[in-house]
mmCIF file of C-alpha atoms in Angstrom:
data_model
loop_
_atom_site.group_PDB
_atom_site.id
_atom_site.type_symbol
_atom_site.label_atom_id
_atom_site.label_comp_id
_atom_site.label_asym_id
_atom_site.label_seq_id
_atom_site.Cartn_x
_atom_site.Cartn_y
_atom_site.Cartn_z
ATOM 1 C CA MET A 1 128.424 103.030 112.054
ATOM 2 C CA ASN A 2 127.181 100.037 110.137
ATOM 3 C CA CYS A 3 125.004 97.186 111.328
ATOM 4 C CA PRO A 4 125.670 93.461 110.991
ATOM 5 C CA SER A 5 123.552 91.372 108.715
ATOM 6 C CA SER A 6 123.611 88.021 107.039
ATOM 7 C CA SER A 7 120.566 87.515 104.963
ATOM 8 C CA CYS A 8 119.117 85.450 102.221
ATOM 9 C CA CYS A 9 115.484 85.682 101.447
ATOM 10 C CA GLY A 10 113.317 84.122 98.800
ATOM 11 C CA VAL A 11 109.811 85.439 98.418
ATOM 12 C CA SER A 12 106.558 85.037 96.465
ATOM 13 C CA PRO A 13 105.636 88.258 94.667
ATOM 14 C CA PRO A 14 107.285 90.955 96.749
ATOM 15 C CA VAL A 15 110.984 90.709 97.458
ATOM 16 C CA LEU A 16 112.420 91.121 100.941
ATOM 17 C CA ALA A 17 115.305 93.379 101.726
ATOM 18 C CA ASN A 18 117.795 92.872 104.503
ATOM 19 C CA PRO A 19 118.704 96.070 106.311
ATOM 20 C CA ARG A 20 122.150 95.017 107.371
ATOM 21 C CA GLY A 21 125.094 93.849 105.341
ATOM 22 C CA GLU A 22 124.755 92.199 101.972
ATOM 23 C CA PHE A 23 121.842 89.906 101.528
ATOM 24 C CA ALA A 24 119.786 88.112 98.914
ATOM 25 C CA ALA A 25 116.153 87.345 98.425
ATOM 26 C CA SER A 26 114.202 85.360 95.901
ATOM 27 C CA CYS A 27 110.568 86.158 95.686
ATOM 28 C CA SER A 28 107.061 85.630 94.368
ATOM 29 C CA THR A 29 103.760 86.797 95.838
ATOM 30 C CA ARG A 30 100.370 85.221 95.810
ATOM 31 C CA ILE A 31 97.096 86.547 97.097
ATOM 32 C CA THR A 32 95.254 84.233 99.434
ATOM 33 C CA GLN A 33 91.513 84.020 99.030
ATOM 34 C CA LYS A 34 89.084 84.528 101.855
ATOM 35 C CA VAL A 35 87.954 80.940 101.949
ATOM 36 C CA HIS A 36 91.541 79.868 102.702
ATOM 37 C CA PHE A 37 91.892 81.936 105.766
ATOM 38 C CA PHE A 38 91.326 83.697 106.874
ATOM 39 C CA GLY A 39 121.677 101.350 119.099
ATOM 40 C CA SER A 40 124.763 101.138 116.996
ATOM 41 C CA ARG A 41 126.574 98.028 115.992
ATOM 42 C CA PRO A 42 129.621 97.115 113.906
ATOM 43 C CA SER A 43 129.067 96.609 110.243
ATOM 44 C CA SER A 44 129.446 93.380 108.353
ATOM 45 C CA GLN A 45 129.164 92.442 104.699
ATOM 46 C CA ILE A 46 127.351 89.282 103.742
ATOM 47 C CA ILE A 47 127.961 87.685 100.401
ATOM 48 C CA TYR A 48 125.318 85.426 98.841
ATOM 49 C CA SER A 49 126.424 82.516 96.698
ATOM 50 C CA PRO A 50 123.659 81.591 94.257
ATOM 51 C CA THR A 51 125.206 78.211 93.516
ATOM 52 C CA SER A 52 125.334 76.946 97.080
ATOM 53 C CA SER A 53 122.664 79.209 98.541
ATOM 54 C CA HIS A 54 125.005 79.935 101.461
ATOM 55 C CA LEU A 55 126.014 83.243 102.990
ATOM 56 C CA SER A 56 129.671 83.686 103.940
ATOM 57 C CA ARG A 57 130.816 86.367 106.378
ATOM 58 C CA ARG A 58 133.732 88.498 105.240
ATOM 59 C CA ALA A 59 135.825 91.043 107.106
ATOM 60 C CA VAL A 60 133.858 93.073 109.617
ATOM 61 C CA ILE A 61 134.596 96.786 109.451
ATOM 62 C CA ALA A 62 133.312 99.171 112.104
ATOM 63 C CA LEU A 63 132.699 102.621 110.753
ATOM 64 C CA ALA A 64 131.877 105.388 113.201
ATOM 65 C CA GLY A 65 131.021 109.026 112.714
ATOM 66 C CA LYS A 66 129.552 110.802 109.695
ATOM 67 C CA GLN A 67 130.097 109.568 106.154
ATOM 68 C CA SER A 68 129.725 111.521 102.938
ATOM 69 C CA TRP A 69 126.189 111.570 101.531
ATOM 70 C CA ASP A 70 125.764 110.647 97.884
ATOM 71 C CA ILE A 71 123.424 113.362 96.600
ATOM 72 C CA GLY A 72 123.642 111.888 93.131
ATOM 73 C CA ARG A 73 122.160 108.588 94.284
ATOM 74 C CA PHE A 74 119.492 110.542 96.147
ATOM 75 C CA ALA A 75 118.516 112.346 92.948
ATOM 76 C CA LYS A 76 118.618 109.095 90.993
ATOM 77 C CA THR A 77 116.249 107.447 93.485
ATOM 78 C CA LEU A 78 113.747 110.301 93.304
ATOM 79 C CA PHE A 79 113.911 110.331 89.497
ATOM 80 C CA PHE A 80 113.374 106.541 89.307
ATOM 81 C CA PHE A 81 110.197 106.585 91.370
ATOM 82 C CA ASN A 82 108.786 110.025 90.510
ATOM 83 C CA GLY A 83 110.111 110.930 87.054
ATOM 84 C CA PRO A 84 111.689 114.260 86.146
ATOM 85 C CA PRO A 85 110.800 117.188 88.427
ATOM 86 C CA ASN A 86 107.766 119.231 87.388
ATOM 87 C CA PRO A 87 108.230 122.980 88.254
ATOM 88 C CA LEU A 88 104.481 123.558 88.165
ATOM 89 C CA LYS A 89 103.853 120.835 90.747
ATOM 90 C CA ILE A 90 106.561 122.288 92.968
ATOM 91 C CA VAL A 91 104.928 125.747 92.858
ATOM 92 C CA GLU A 92 101.486 124.224 93.498
ATOM 93 C CA SER A 93 102.867 122.326 96.497
ATOM 94 C CA ILE A 94 104.413 125.473 97.953
ATOM 95 C CA MET A 95 101.275 127.536 97.434
ATOM 96 C CA SER A 96 99.141 124.806 98.943
ATOM 97 C CA SER A 97 101.281 124.673 102.077
ATOM 98 C CA ILE A 98 101.059 128.471 102.462
ATOM 99 C CA THR A 99 97.334 128.835 101.935
ATOM 100 C CA ALA A 100 96.102 125.714 103.710
ATOM 101 C CA SER A 101 94.603 126.633 107.101
ATOM 102 C CA ALA A 102 94.742 123.090 108.416
ATOM 103 C CA PRO A 103 95.675 119.676 107.046
ATOM 104 C CA THR A 104 92.729 117.794 105.599
ATOM 105 C CA GLU A 105 92.265 114.126 106.220
ATOM 106 C CA ALA A 106 91.836 111.873 103.192
ATOM 107 C CA PRO A 107 88.210 110.879 102.757
ATOM 108 C CA LYS A 108 87.513 107.482 104.256
ATOM 109 C CA LYS A 109 86.048 104.878 101.955
ATOM 110 C CA ALA A 110 82.515 103.970 102.897
ATOM 111 C CA GLU A 111 82.349 100.480 104.317
ATOM 112 C CA THR A 112 80.029 98.195 102.332
ATOM 113 C CA SER A 113 78.926 94.636 102.908
ATOM 114 C CA ASP A 114 79.789 91.912 100.389
ATOM 115 C CA VAL A 115 77.206 91.822 97.619
ATOM 116 C CA VAL A 116 75.735 88.510 96.404
ATOM 117 C CA LEU A 117 74.928 88.239 92.702
ATOM 118 C CA VAL A 118 71.944 86.105 91.746
ATOM 119 C CA THR A 119 71.619 85.135 88.094
ATOM 120 C CA GLY A 120 68.335 83.928 86.650
ATOM 121 C CA ALA A 121 66.592 85.972 89.357
ATOM 122 C CA THR A 122 63.245 86.074 87.562
ATOM 123 C CA GLY A 123 62.943 82.279 87.350
ATOM 124 C CA GLY A 124 61.217 80.120 89.925
ATOM 125 C CA VAL A 125 64.387 79.220 91.847
ATOM 126 C CA GLY A 126 66.018 82.625 91.400
ATOM 127 C CA ARG A 127 63.029 84.527 92.877
ATOM 128 C CA ARG A 128 63.054 82.333 95.976
ATOM 129 C CA VAL A 129 66.832 82.770 96.423
ATOM 130 C CA VAL A 130 66.521 86.565 96.215
ATOM 131 C CA ASP A 131 63.677 86.545 98.726
ATOM 132 C CA VAL A 132 65.614 84.436 101.270
ATOM 133 C CA LEU A 133 68.736 86.608 100.978
ATOM 134 C CA ARG A 134 66.781 89.821 101.432
ATOM 135 C CA LYS A 135 64.982 88.480 104.498
ATOM 136 C CA ASN A 136 68.389 87.754 106.015
ATOM 137 C CA GLY A 137 69.668 91.252 105.314
ATOM 138 C CA VAL A 138 72.113 90.236 102.595
ATOM 139 C CA PRO A 139 72.826 92.852 99.884
ATOM 140 C CA VAL A 140 71.686 91.403 96.556
ATOM 141 C CA ARG A 141 72.332 92.323 92.936
ATOM 142 C CA VAL A 142 70.543 90.434 90.160
ATOM 143 C CA LEU A 143 71.577 89.632 86.599
ATOM 144 C CA VAL A 144 68.556 89.621 84.278
ATOM 145 C CA ARG A 145 67.747 90.062 80.609
ATOM 146 C CA ASN A 146 64.540 92.081 81.110
ATOM 147 C CA ALA A 147 64.699 95.050 83.495
ATOM 148 C CA GLU A 148 60.963 95.755 83.445
ATOM 149 C CA LYS A 149 60.095 92.170 84.242
ATOM 150 C CA ALA A 150 62.648 92.084 87.059
ATOM 151 C CA ARG A 151 61.311 95.242 88.687
ATOM 152 C CA THR A 152 57.744 93.957 88.461
ATOM 153 C CA MET A 153 58.651 90.650 90.106
ATOM 154 C CA LEU A 154 61.350 91.814 92.564
ATOM 155 C CA GLY A 155 60.413 95.415 93.307
ATOM 156 C CA PRO A 156 61.266 98.806 91.806
ATOM 157 C CA ASP A 157 64.347 99.275 94.025
ATOM 158 C CA VAL A 158 66.073 96.048 92.980
ATOM 159 C CA ASP A 159 69.809 96.421 92.200
ATOM 160 C CA LEU A 160 70.120 94.904 88.766
ATOM 161 C CA ILE A 161 72.499 94.284 85.887
ATOM 162 C CA ILE A 162 71.091 93.865 82.399
ATOM 163 C CA GLY A 163 72.874 91.071 80.560
ATOM 164 C CA ASP A 164 72.646 87.623 79.024
ATOM 165 C CA VAL A 165 75.025 84.822 80.063
ATOM 166 C CA THR A 166 74.846 83.389 76.542
ATOM 167 C CA LYS A 167 76.267 86.670 75.168
ATOM 168 C CA GLY A 168 79.629 87.406 76.718
ATOM 169 C CA ASP A 169 79.819 90.933 75.320
ATOM 170 C CA THR A 170 76.836 91.947 77.518
ATOM 171 C CA LEU A 171 78.711 91.012 80.703
ATOM 172 C CA ASP A 172 81.115 93.920 81.264
ATOM 173 C CA PRO A 173 83.314 93.146 84.332
ATOM 174 C CA LYS A 174 82.937 96.720 85.595
ATOM 175 C CA TYR A 175 79.250 95.984 86.343
ATOM 176 C CA PHE A 176 80.291 93.306 88.851
ATOM 177 C CA LYS A 177 82.428 95.485 91.142
ATOM 178 C CA GLY A 178 81.748 94.760 94.819
ATOM 179 C CA ILE A 179 80.323 91.304 94.198
ATOM 180 C CA LYS A 180 81.938 88.675 96.422
ATOM 181 C CA LYS A 181 79.627 85.674 95.934
ATOM 182 C CA VAL A 182 77.561 84.364 93.032
ATOM 183 C CA ILE A 183 74.487 82.136 93.053
ATOM 184 C CA ASN A 184 73.775 80.920 89.513
ATOM 185 C CA ALA A 185 70.093 80.069 89.031
ATOM 186 C CA VAL A 186 70.128 80.332 85.247
ATOM 187 C CA SER A 187 68.693 77.413 83.337
ATOM 188 C CA VAL A 188 67.197 76.651 79.955
ATOM 189 C CA ILE A 189 63.539 77.631 79.488
ATOM 190 C CA VAL A 190 61.185 74.661 79.247
ATOM 191 C CA GLY A 191 57.530 74.978 78.245
ATOM 192 C CA PRO A 192 54.589 73.074 76.698
ATOM 193 C CA LYS A 193 54.973 72.276 73.025
ATOM 194 C CA GLU A 194 51.485 73.652 72.444
ATOM 195 C CA GLY A 195 52.469 77.003 73.885
ATOM 196 C CA ASP A 196 51.755 78.814 77.135
ATOM 197 C CA THR A 197 50.308 82.046 78.453
ATOM 198 C CA PRO A 198 52.545 85.133 78.871
ATOM 199 C CA ASP A 199 52.850 84.472 82.604
ATOM 200 C CA ARG A 200 53.454 80.723 81.973
ATOM 201 C CA GLN A 201 50.380 79.450 83.794
ATOM 202 C CA LYS A 202 50.557 75.996 82.216
ATOM 203 C CA TYR A 203 54.197 75.549 83.260
ATOM 204 C CA SER A 204 53.539 76.758 86.801
ATOM 205 C CA GLN A 205 50.276 74.985 87.644
ATOM 206 C CA GLY A 206 51.955 71.662 88.445
ATOM 207 C CA ILE A 207 48.842 69.447 87.991
ATOM 208 C CA LYS A 208 48.169 68.688 84.356
ATOM 209 C CA PHE A 209 51.063 67.338 82.306
ATOM 210 C CA PHE A 210 51.992 69.042 79.028
ATOM 211 C CA GLU A 211 54.525 67.605 76.565
ATOM 212 C CA PRO A 212 57.628 69.805 77.190
ATOM 213 C CA GLU A 213 60.188 71.270 74.868
ATOM 214 C CA ILE A 214 63.143 73.632 75.241
ATOM 215 C CA LYS A 215 62.330 77.234 74.421
ATOM 216 C CA GLY A 216 65.203 79.461 73.393
ATOM 217 C CA PRO A 217 68.955 78.756 73.674
ATOM 218 C CA SER A 218 70.177 75.162 74.136
ATOM 219 C CA PRO A 219 71.506 73.657 77.380
ATOM 220 C CA GLU A 220 75.017 73.931 75.948
ATOM 221 C CA MET A 221 74.600 77.640 75.295
ATOM 222 C CA VAL A 222 73.080 78.364 78.693
ATOM 223 C CA GLU A 223 74.725 75.966 81.143
ATOM 224 C CA TYR A 224 78.144 75.455 79.540
ATOM 225 C CA LEU A 225 79.090 78.501 77.477
ATOM 226 C CA GLY A 226 76.942 80.693 79.690
ATOM 227 C CA MET A 227 78.789 79.535 82.775
ATOM 228 C CA GLN A 228 82.143 80.240 81.110
ATOM 229 C CA ASN A 229 80.993 83.782 80.234
ATOM 230 C CA LEU A 230 79.778 84.374 83.770
ATOM 231 C CA ILE A 231 83.030 83.176 85.346
ATOM 232 C CA ASN A 232 85.084 85.398 83.049
ATOM 233 C CA ALA A 233 82.930 88.386 84.023
ATOM 234 C CA VAL A 234 83.069 87.961 87.788
ATOM 235 C CA LYS A 235 86.481 86.363 88.415
ATOM 236 C CA GLU A 236 88.274 89.668 89.128
ATOM 237 C CA SER A 237 85.660 90.650 91.715
ATOM 238 C CA VAL A 238 85.048 87.246 93.300
ATOM 239 C CA GLY A 239 88.619 85.988 93.117
ATOM 240 C CA LEU A 240 90.157 82.594 92.332
ATOM 241 C CA SER A 241 90.266 79.730 94.794
ATOM 242 C CA GLU A 242 93.958 79.114 94.113
ATOM 243 C CA GLY A 243 94.769 82.790 94.548
ATOM 244 C CA LYS A 244 96.245 85.382 92.190
ATOM 245 C CA LEU A 245 99.956 85.539 91.437
ATOM 246 C CA LEU A 246 101.155 89.137 91.727
ATOM 247 C CA PHE A 247 104.856 88.749 91.021
ATOM 248 C CA GLY A 248 106.801 85.780 89.757
ATOM 249 C CA PHE A 249 108.485 84.337 86.698
ATOM 250 C CA LYS A 250 105.623 82.522 85.070
ATOM 251 C CA GLY A 251 104.274 84.063 81.921
ATOM 252 C CA ASN A 252 105.038 87.793 81.841
ATOM 253 C CA LEU A 253 104.619 88.515 85.522
ATOM 254 C CA CYS A 254 108.326 89.246 86.152
ATOM 255 C CA GLY A 255 107.960 92.381 84.040
ATOM 256 C CA LYS A 256 104.572 93.406 85.387
ATOM 257 C CA PHE A 257 106.062 95.333 88.316
ATOM 258 C CA VAL A 258 109.199 97.495 88.111
ATOM 259 C CA TRP A 259 111.256 97.163 91.290
ATOM 260 C CA GLY A 260 113.896 99.596 92.544
ATOM 261 C CA ALA A 261 116.002 100.223 95.634
ATOM 262 C CA LEU A 262 114.647 102.788 98.096
ATOM 263 C CA ASP A 263 117.276 103.174 100.805
ATOM 264 C CA ASP A 264 117.974 105.602 103.651
ATOM 265 C CA VAL A 265 119.806 107.847 101.144
ATOM 266 C CA VAL A 266 116.490 109.708 100.872
ATOM 267 C CA MET A 267 117.016 110.914 104.459
ATOM 268 C CA GLY A 268 120.787 111.429 104.382
ATOM 269 C CA GLY A 269 121.911 107.851 105.034
ATOM 270 C CA VAL A 270 124.519 105.817 103.188
ATOM 271 C CA SER A 271 122.967 102.365 103.060
ATOM 272 C CA GLU A 272 122.891 100.882 99.559
ATOM 273 C CA SER A 273 121.101 98.038 97.867
ATOM 274 C CA ALA A 274 120.102 96.632 94.483
ATOM 275 C CA PHE A 275 117.593 94.231 92.935
ATOM 276 C CA GLN A 276 118.677 91.606 90.402
ATOM 277 C CA ILE A 277 117.237 88.572 88.658
ATOM 278 C CA GLN A 278 118.963 85.260 89.400
ATOM 279 C CA PRO A 279 118.240 82.878 86.493
ATOM 280 C CA THR A 280 118.621 79.710 88.639
ATOM 281 C CA GLY A 281 118.214 81.044 92.184
ATOM 282 C CA SER A 282 114.829 79.604 93.132
ATOM 283 C CA GLU A 283 114.166 76.452 95.114
ATOM 284 C CA THR A 284 113.371 74.665 91.825
ATOM 285 C CA GLY A 285 116.430 75.949 90.002
ATOM 286 C CA GLU A 286 114.463 78.538 88.081
ATOM 287 C CA ALA A 287 114.575 82.333 88.046
ATOM 288 C CA THR A 288 114.032 84.382 91.168
ATOM 289 C CA GLY A 289 114.474 87.916 92.424
ATOM 290 C CA LEU A 290 117.716 88.743 94.265
ATOM 291 C CA PHE A 291 117.870 91.691 96.664
ATOM 292 C CA LYS A 292 121.314 92.562 98.058
ATOM 293 C CA GLY A 293 123.080 95.481 99.628
ATOM 294 C CA THR A 294 124.715 96.993 102.686
ATOM 295 C CA VAL A 295 122.943 98.689 105.575
ATOM 296 C CA SER A 296 124.617 101.329 107.711
ATOM 297 C CA THR A 297 123.482 103.437 110.682
ATOM 298 C CA SER A 298 125.865 106.241 109.708
ATOM 299 C CA ASN A 299 124.266 109.657 109.281
ATOM 300 C CA ASN A 300 121.307 108.464 111.304
ATOM 301 C CA GLY A 301 120.325 105.986 108.609
ATOM 302 C CA GLY A 302 119.676 102.317 109.075
ATOM 303 C CA PHE A 303 117.424 100.729 106.451
ATOM 304 C CA THR A 304 117.282 99.436 102.923
ATOM 305 C CA SER A 305 114.222 98.505 100.995
ATOM 306 C CA ILE A 306 112.970 97.523 97.603
ATOM 307 C CA ARG A 307 109.794 99.013 96.235
ATOM 308 C CA THR A 308 107.785 98.828 93.032
ATOM 309 C CA LYS A 309 107.066 101.860 90.969
ATOM 310 C CA ASN A 310 103.438 102.908 91.283
ATOM 311 C CA PHE A 311 101.224 100.567 89.287
ATOM 312 C CA THR A 312 99.791 102.031 86.110
ATOM 313 C CA VAL A 313 96.408 100.651 87.138
ATOM 314 C CA PRO A 314 95.705 99.880 90.813
ATOM 315 C CA GLU A 315 95.443 96.192 91.722
ATOM 316 C CA ASP A 316 92.026 95.200 93.072
ATOM 317 C CA LEU A 317 92.675 92.544 95.731
ATOM 318 C CA SER A 318 89.354 93.008 97.499
ATOM 319 C CA PRO A 319 88.272 89.398 96.711
ATOM 320 C CA TYR A 320 91.135 88.162 98.883
ATOM 321 C CA ASP A 321 91.998 88.266 102.589
ATOM 322 C CA GLY A 322 95.764 88.723 102.345
ATOM 323 C CA VAL A 323 99.029 87.966 100.570
ATOM 324 C CA GLU A 324 101.247 84.935 100.709
ATOM 325 C CA LEU A 325 105.018 85.276 100.275
ATOM 326 C CA ARG A 326 107.359 82.468 99.309
ATOM 327 C CA VAL A 327 110.664 83.401 100.942
ATOM 328 C CA LYS A 328 114.083 82.170 101.900
ATOM 329 C CA GLY A 329 115.412 84.246 104.778
ATOM 330 C CA ASP A 330 118.326 84.593 107.121
ATOM 331 C CA GLY A 331 116.443 84.295 110.381
ATOM 332 C CA ARG A 332 115.806 88.034 110.617
ATOM 333 C CA ARG A 333 112.607 90.022 110.737
ATOM 334 C CA TYR A 334 111.267 91.740 107.614
ATOM 335 C CA LYS A 335 108.478 94.160 106.850
ATOM 336 C CA LEU A 336 105.992 94.207 104.003
ATOM 337 C CA ILE A 337 104.497 97.555 103.014
ATOM 338 C CA ILE A 338 101.387 97.887 100.854
ATOM 339 C CA ARG A 339 100.424 101.315 99.540
ATOM 340 C CA THR A 340 96.980 102.487 98.446
ATOM 341 C CA SER A 341 97.840 105.999 97.214
ATOM 342 C CA TYR A 342 99.864 107.374 94.335
ATOM 343 C CA GLU A 343 101.278 110.132 96.577
ATOM 344 C CA TRP A 344 104.961 109.813 97.381
ATOM 345 C CA ASP A 345 105.002 110.775 101.069
ATOM 346 C CA THR A 346 101.933 109.035 102.422
ATOM 347 C CA ILE A 347 100.624 106.243 104.628
ATOM 348 C CA GLY A 348 101.815 102.674 104.080
ATOM 349 C CA TYR A 349 100.053 99.626 105.538
ATOM 350 C CA THR A 350 102.675 97.362 107.073
ATOM 351 C CA ALA A 351 103.159 93.926 108.606
ATOM 352 C CA SER A 352 106.330 92.356 109.984
ATOM 353 C CA PHE A 353 107.246 88.695 109.805
ATOM 354 C CA ASP A 354 110.086 86.424 110.819
ATOM 355 C CA THR A 355 112.116 84.153 108.585
ATOM 356 C CA THR A 356 113.876 80.859 109.208
ATOM 357 C CA LYS A 357 117.552 80.974 108.288
ATOM 358 C CA GLY A 358 118.350 79.144 105.065
ATOM 359 C CA GLU A 359 114.901 77.624 104.588
ATOM 360 C CA TRP A 360 112.205 78.318 102.048
ATOM 361 C CA GLN A 361 108.911 79.065 103.700
ATOM 362 C CA SER A 362 105.450 80.422 102.934
ATOM 363 C CA VAL A 363 104.386 83.489 104.909
ATOM 364 C CA ARG A 364 100.726 84.501 104.990
ATOM 365 C CA ILE A 365 99.868 88.072 105.857
ATOM 366 C CA PRO A 366 96.146 88.793 106.344
ATOM 367 C CA PHE A 367 95.076 92.295 105.319
ATOM 368 C CA SER A 368 93.439 92.538 108.761
ATOM 369 C CA SER A 369 96.908 92.459 110.372
ATOM 370 C CA LEU A 370 98.244 95.495 108.443
ATOM 371 C CA ILE A 371 99.140 98.549 110.551
ATOM 372 C CA PRO A 372 98.933 102.036 108.985
ATOM 373 C CA VAL A 373 102.311 103.796 109.328
ATOM 374 C CA PHE A 374 103.430 107.296 108.298
ATOM 375 C CA ARG A 375 107.087 108.306 108.641
ATOM 376 C CA ALA A 376 107.846 105.358 110.946
ATOM 377 C CA ARG A 377 104.935 106.119 113.293
ATOM 378 C CA THR A 378 101.560 104.441 113.578
ATOM 379 C CA ALA A 379 98.875 106.594 111.971
ATOM 380 C CA THR A 380 95.958 106.374 114.365
ATOM 381 C CA ASP A 381 93.635 108.449 112.174
ATOM 382 C CA ALA A 382 94.371 106.610 108.914
ATOM 383 C CA PRO A 383 91.499 105.479 106.667
ATOM 384 C CA PRO A 384 90.720 101.743 106.631
ATOM 385 C CA PHE A 385 92.941 99.659 104.341
ATOM 386 C CA ASP A 386 91.419 99.584 100.856
ATOM 387 C CA ALA A 387 92.307 96.276 99.229
ATOM 388 C CA SER A 388 90.650 97.381 95.972
ATOM 389 C CA ASN A 389 93.211 100.123 95.339
ATOM 390 C CA ILE A 390 96.733 98.683 95.709
ATOM 391 C CA THR A 391 99.238 101.057 94.113
ATOM 392 C CA ALA A 392 102.665 99.749 95.193
ATOM 393 C CA LEU A 393 104.476 97.092 97.232
ATOM 394 C CA ALA A 394 107.707 97.293 99.228
ATOM 395 C CA HIS A 395 109.951 95.143 101.428
ATOM 396 C CA VAL A 396 112.040 96.641 104.221
ATOM 397 C CA GLN A 397 114.615 95.554 106.736
ATOM 398 C CA GLN A 398 115.880 98.089 109.221
ATOM 399 C CA VAL A 399 118.083 98.340 112.268
#
């Protein structure tokens, strides 16, 4: 039989689905940075009115017993998320299940401490900063122009990046993976007009005064343009203080993720939902995502959800501590699922949250609160959540 539901939910990036009755949700999702935090029932259909933002209850129809299963919708769902069937993959899967002596656990990602990047590490201030960090057991990586000089001054085992902040093309973002904090000790080079020794003895002696001049690039090149280049290089690893918008209707983000309904039809159920764009459905009268459908417990079903297709390139959210959803709910409880694997039938990291009926609200979900779940059961041997490898998002509501 079906389950009652009246739901309306607006969200920030991911969109929430209501498992019972017809419901709506407008959504957008923002990542929150570390520094900021831290039985059977009768069925009912709920209709969402985008003009008044109210849900009105229609006739309640109790349906008991088994209902016909829509195999066509089942195939359509699988095709949407997985593409056309590949016979070779099917054969490989069968052979693997026959020959495998025991299931193998996915390799766990090695836990690493946050790395601090020090720029200008061969200068007077930079050397002292590196020394203090090392003495306190902090992992350090240095950005220098001269590798030989850096190893002579800081030791042969120093973790270094060769680059020049005044030359943006030398600062490839892939070199800055794992860096969570940056200490910028880069400055213009100042020396005596009359020249200095190779090890800058005149500059360092601190007793006799020598008429100074700037050697090399100007302050504008080093401290202004250089800072811009550095920020562009590290921002994906370090993160932005205002967070990162994952899904919304600013710019081209509404088309970044492809959302589709993933209902209990995949396990023989008859619940049905859809995702739409409401041009004026948000709290500011702008576009928002609308999730609506009907949830039924017939055929042992009882959930609807909306999920993104697997991302072409995984999202690296390791600079952040969690996600923030902007939602308008119906007072019911929802579930967010974050996936870190491209496999179809695999572990999802989940968190549930409550909504306030008819009110827009911000919901923060720390990554530390996520629970690994596989086929509706907690996976006690799951690898730690890897925020650097987000492959898909989903919202669920179930009976």
